[in-house]
XYZ file of C-alpha atoms in Angstrom:
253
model
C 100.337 79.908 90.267
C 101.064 82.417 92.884
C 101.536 86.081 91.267
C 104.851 88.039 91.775
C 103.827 91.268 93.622
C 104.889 94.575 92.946
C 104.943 97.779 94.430
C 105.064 100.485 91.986
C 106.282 104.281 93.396
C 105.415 106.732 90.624
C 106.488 110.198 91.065
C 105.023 113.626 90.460
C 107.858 114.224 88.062
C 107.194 110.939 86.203
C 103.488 111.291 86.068
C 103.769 114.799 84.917
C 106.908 113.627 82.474
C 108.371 116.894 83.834
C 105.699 119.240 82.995
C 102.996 121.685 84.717
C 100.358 118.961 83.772
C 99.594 115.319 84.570
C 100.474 113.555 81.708
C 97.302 110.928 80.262
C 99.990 108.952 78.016
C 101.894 108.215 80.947
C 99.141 106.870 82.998
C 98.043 105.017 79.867
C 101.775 103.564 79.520
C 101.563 102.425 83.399
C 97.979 100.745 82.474
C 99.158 98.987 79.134
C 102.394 97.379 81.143
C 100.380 96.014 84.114
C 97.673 94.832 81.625
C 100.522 93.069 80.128
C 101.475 91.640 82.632
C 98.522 90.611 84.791
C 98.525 87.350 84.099
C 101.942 87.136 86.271
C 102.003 89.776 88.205
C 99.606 91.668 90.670
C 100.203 95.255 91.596
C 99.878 97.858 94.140
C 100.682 101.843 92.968
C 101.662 104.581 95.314
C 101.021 107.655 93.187
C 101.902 111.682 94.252
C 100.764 113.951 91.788
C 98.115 115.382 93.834
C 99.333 118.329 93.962
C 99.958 118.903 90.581
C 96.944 117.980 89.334
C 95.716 120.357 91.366
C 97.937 123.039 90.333
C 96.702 122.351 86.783
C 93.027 123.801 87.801
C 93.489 126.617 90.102
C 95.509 128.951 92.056
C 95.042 129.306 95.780
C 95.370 132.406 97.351
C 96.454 132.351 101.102
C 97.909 134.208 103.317
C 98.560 130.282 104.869
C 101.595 128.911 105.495
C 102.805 127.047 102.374
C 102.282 123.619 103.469
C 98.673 124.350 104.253
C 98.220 125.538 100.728
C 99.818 122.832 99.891
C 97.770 120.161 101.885
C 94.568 122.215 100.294
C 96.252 121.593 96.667
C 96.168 117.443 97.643
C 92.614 118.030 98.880
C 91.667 119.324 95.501
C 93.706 117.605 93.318
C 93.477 113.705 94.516
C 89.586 112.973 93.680
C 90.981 114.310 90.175
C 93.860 111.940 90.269
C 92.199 109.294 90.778
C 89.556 109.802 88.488
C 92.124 109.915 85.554
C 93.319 106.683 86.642
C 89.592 105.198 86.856
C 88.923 105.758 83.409
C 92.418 105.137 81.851
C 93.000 102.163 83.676
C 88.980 101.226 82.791
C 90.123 101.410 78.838
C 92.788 98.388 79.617
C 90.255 96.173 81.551
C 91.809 97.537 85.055
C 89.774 98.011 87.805
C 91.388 100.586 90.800
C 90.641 101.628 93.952
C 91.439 104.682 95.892
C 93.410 103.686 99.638
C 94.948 106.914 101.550
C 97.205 106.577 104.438
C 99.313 108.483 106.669
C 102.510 107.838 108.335
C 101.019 107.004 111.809
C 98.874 104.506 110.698
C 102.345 102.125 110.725
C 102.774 102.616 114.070
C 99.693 101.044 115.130
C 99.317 97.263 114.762
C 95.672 97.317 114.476
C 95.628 99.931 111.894
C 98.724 97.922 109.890
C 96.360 94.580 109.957
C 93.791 96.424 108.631
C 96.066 97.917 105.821
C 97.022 94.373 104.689
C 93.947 92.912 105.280
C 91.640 95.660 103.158
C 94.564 95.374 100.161
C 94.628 92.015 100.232
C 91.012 92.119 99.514
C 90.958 94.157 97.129
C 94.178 92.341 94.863
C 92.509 88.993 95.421
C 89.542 90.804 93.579
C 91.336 92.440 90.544
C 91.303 95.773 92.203
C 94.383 97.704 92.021
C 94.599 99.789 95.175
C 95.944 103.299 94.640
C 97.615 104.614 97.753
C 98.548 107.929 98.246
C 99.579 110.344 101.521
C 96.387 111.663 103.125
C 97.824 114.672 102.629
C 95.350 117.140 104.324
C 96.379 115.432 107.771
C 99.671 114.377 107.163
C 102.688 116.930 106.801
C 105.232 114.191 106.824
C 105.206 113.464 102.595
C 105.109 117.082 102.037
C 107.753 117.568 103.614
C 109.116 114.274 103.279
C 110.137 112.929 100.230
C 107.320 112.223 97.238
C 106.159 109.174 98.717
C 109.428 107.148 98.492
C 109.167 106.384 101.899
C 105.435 105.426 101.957
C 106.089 103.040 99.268
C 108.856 101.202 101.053
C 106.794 101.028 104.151
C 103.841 99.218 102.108
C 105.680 97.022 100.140
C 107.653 95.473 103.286
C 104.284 95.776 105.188
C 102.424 94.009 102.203
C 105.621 91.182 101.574
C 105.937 92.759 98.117
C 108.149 90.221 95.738
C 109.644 93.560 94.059
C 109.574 97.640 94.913
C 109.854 99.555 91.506
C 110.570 103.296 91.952
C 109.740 105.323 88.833
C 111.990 108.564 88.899
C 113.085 110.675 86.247
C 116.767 109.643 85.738
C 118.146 105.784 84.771
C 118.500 104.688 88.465
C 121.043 106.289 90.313
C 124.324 107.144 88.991
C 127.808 107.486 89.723
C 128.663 110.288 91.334
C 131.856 110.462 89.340
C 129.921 110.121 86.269
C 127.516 113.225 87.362
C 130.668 115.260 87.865
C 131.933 114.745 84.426
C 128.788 115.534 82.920
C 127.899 111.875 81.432
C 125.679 109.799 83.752
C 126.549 106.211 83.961
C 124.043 104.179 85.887
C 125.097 101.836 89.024
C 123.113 98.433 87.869
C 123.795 96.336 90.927
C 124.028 97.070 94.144
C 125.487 94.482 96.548
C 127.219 96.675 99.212
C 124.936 99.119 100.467
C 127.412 101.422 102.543
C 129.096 101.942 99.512
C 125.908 103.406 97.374
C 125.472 106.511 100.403
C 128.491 107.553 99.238
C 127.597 107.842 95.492
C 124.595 110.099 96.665
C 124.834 113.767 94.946
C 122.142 115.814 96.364
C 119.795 116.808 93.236
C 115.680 117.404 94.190
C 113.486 116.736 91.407
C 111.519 119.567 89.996
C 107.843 118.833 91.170
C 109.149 115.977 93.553
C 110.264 116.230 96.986
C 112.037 113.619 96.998
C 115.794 113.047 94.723
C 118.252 110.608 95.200
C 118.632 110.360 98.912
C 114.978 109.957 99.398
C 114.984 106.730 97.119
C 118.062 105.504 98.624
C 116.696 105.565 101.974
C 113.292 104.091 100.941
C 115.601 101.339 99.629
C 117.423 100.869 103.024
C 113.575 100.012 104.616
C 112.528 97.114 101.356
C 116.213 95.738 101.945
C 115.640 95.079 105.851
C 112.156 93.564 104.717
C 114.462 91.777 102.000
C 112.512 92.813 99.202
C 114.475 93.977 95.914
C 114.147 97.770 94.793
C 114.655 98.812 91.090
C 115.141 102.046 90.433
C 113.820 102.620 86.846
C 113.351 106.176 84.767
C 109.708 105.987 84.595
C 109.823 108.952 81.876
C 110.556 106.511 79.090
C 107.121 104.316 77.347
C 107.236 100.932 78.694
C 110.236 100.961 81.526
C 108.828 98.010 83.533
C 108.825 95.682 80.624
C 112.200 97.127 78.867
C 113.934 96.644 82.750
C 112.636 92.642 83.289
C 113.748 92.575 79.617
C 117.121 94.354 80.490
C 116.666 96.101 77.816
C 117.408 99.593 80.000
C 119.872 100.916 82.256
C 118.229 100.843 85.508
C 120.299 100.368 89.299
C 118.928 97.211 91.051
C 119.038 96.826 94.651
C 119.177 93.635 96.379
């Protein structure tokens, strides 16, 4: 039986459940849902949190621009990232592996083979590849957008069956609903014109990304015709409670 593939996006702000630190239950609620689900699905993560792992162990001083300290932060923080999700994952049977790319490395042909064929690889193994910016030569995801964008890009580049973006809200909302001060979540989107214009501009605390970011990420699965879910990754088990339906969640087709 041929797996359903996934992309899961997690976010800084999920992964950090909106704190200073990285948070272990979270990582060990990701773990517990894929091993769930394993025998169906097979699944490729693009994590941020970097940074704020980073952040968690020391304090840079620079006279550097920002982004450099930032890109220094990644450099720190990502061996430690991944290491959490080594052992974690190791606890539910999971095996991982560590895959950084940048931006560029779409543009080329030979280096997008490679991408699929080294992932591949590894999923046909039981390795679950971890990708992440290469931060310390890439200024794009800093600046861009907490990986939503990256995480499109892969999962039309890998023919993902499903993009899942964890965020901290349900999906997106109305923007009606935001203005009255009760969020109501959009759960289907057919007409994508129509969703830009729900957009309220709102950036995420530890994220660089919000609403807009996801939304466009969601523009690249669609042309690859790959369906995006936008789920609140804050809550315990919000892969399983959205297949279930069992959460508010906006679904892009």
């Amino acid at each position: 039986m041929k797996k359903r593939r996934i992309l899961l996006k997690v976010g800084s702000n999920t992964l950090t459940k909106e704190t200073d630190n990285i948070s272990r239950g979270k990582i060990e609620d990701i773990a517990s849902q894929i091993a769930k689900l394993q025998d169906t699905c097979e699944f490729v993560i693009v994590s941020s949190g970097a940074i704020a792992v980073a952040k968690q162990f020391v304090k840079l001083e620079s006279k550097q621009k920002d982004v450099f300290v930032k890109q220094a932060l990644a450099s720190i923080g990502q061996p430690h990232l991944i290491r959490i999700y080594q052992e974690i994952f190791r606890e539910y049977g999971l095996l991982t592996s560590q895959c950084l790319l940048s931006y560029s490395d779409f543009e080329r042909e030979q280096s997008r083979t490679n991408i699929v064929n080294t992932i591949n690889v590894l999923v046909a193994n039981n390795y679950i590849p971890i990708i992440n910016e290469n931060d310390t030569v890439a200024t794009d995801e800093i600046k861009f957008g907490d990986n939503d964008k990256l995480g499109a890009l892969t999962a039309s580049l890998l023919k993902a069956d499903l993009f899942i973006i964890a965020t901290n809200t349900s999906g997106i909302y109305t923007k009606e609903s935001l203005e009255n001060g009760t969020p109501k979540t959009i759960e289907v989107v057919e007409d994508f014109e129509e969703l830009a214009k729900q957009v309220v501009s709102s950036k995420s605390s530890h994220g660089s990304g919000g609403m807009q970011s996801k939304i466009e990420a969601a523009s690249v699965t669609k042309k690859a015709n790959i369906e995006t879910w936008i789920v609140n990754g804050l809550e315990d088990n919000f892969m399983l409670n959205a297949m279930d339906n069992k959460v508010p969640f906006t679904k892009i087709k």
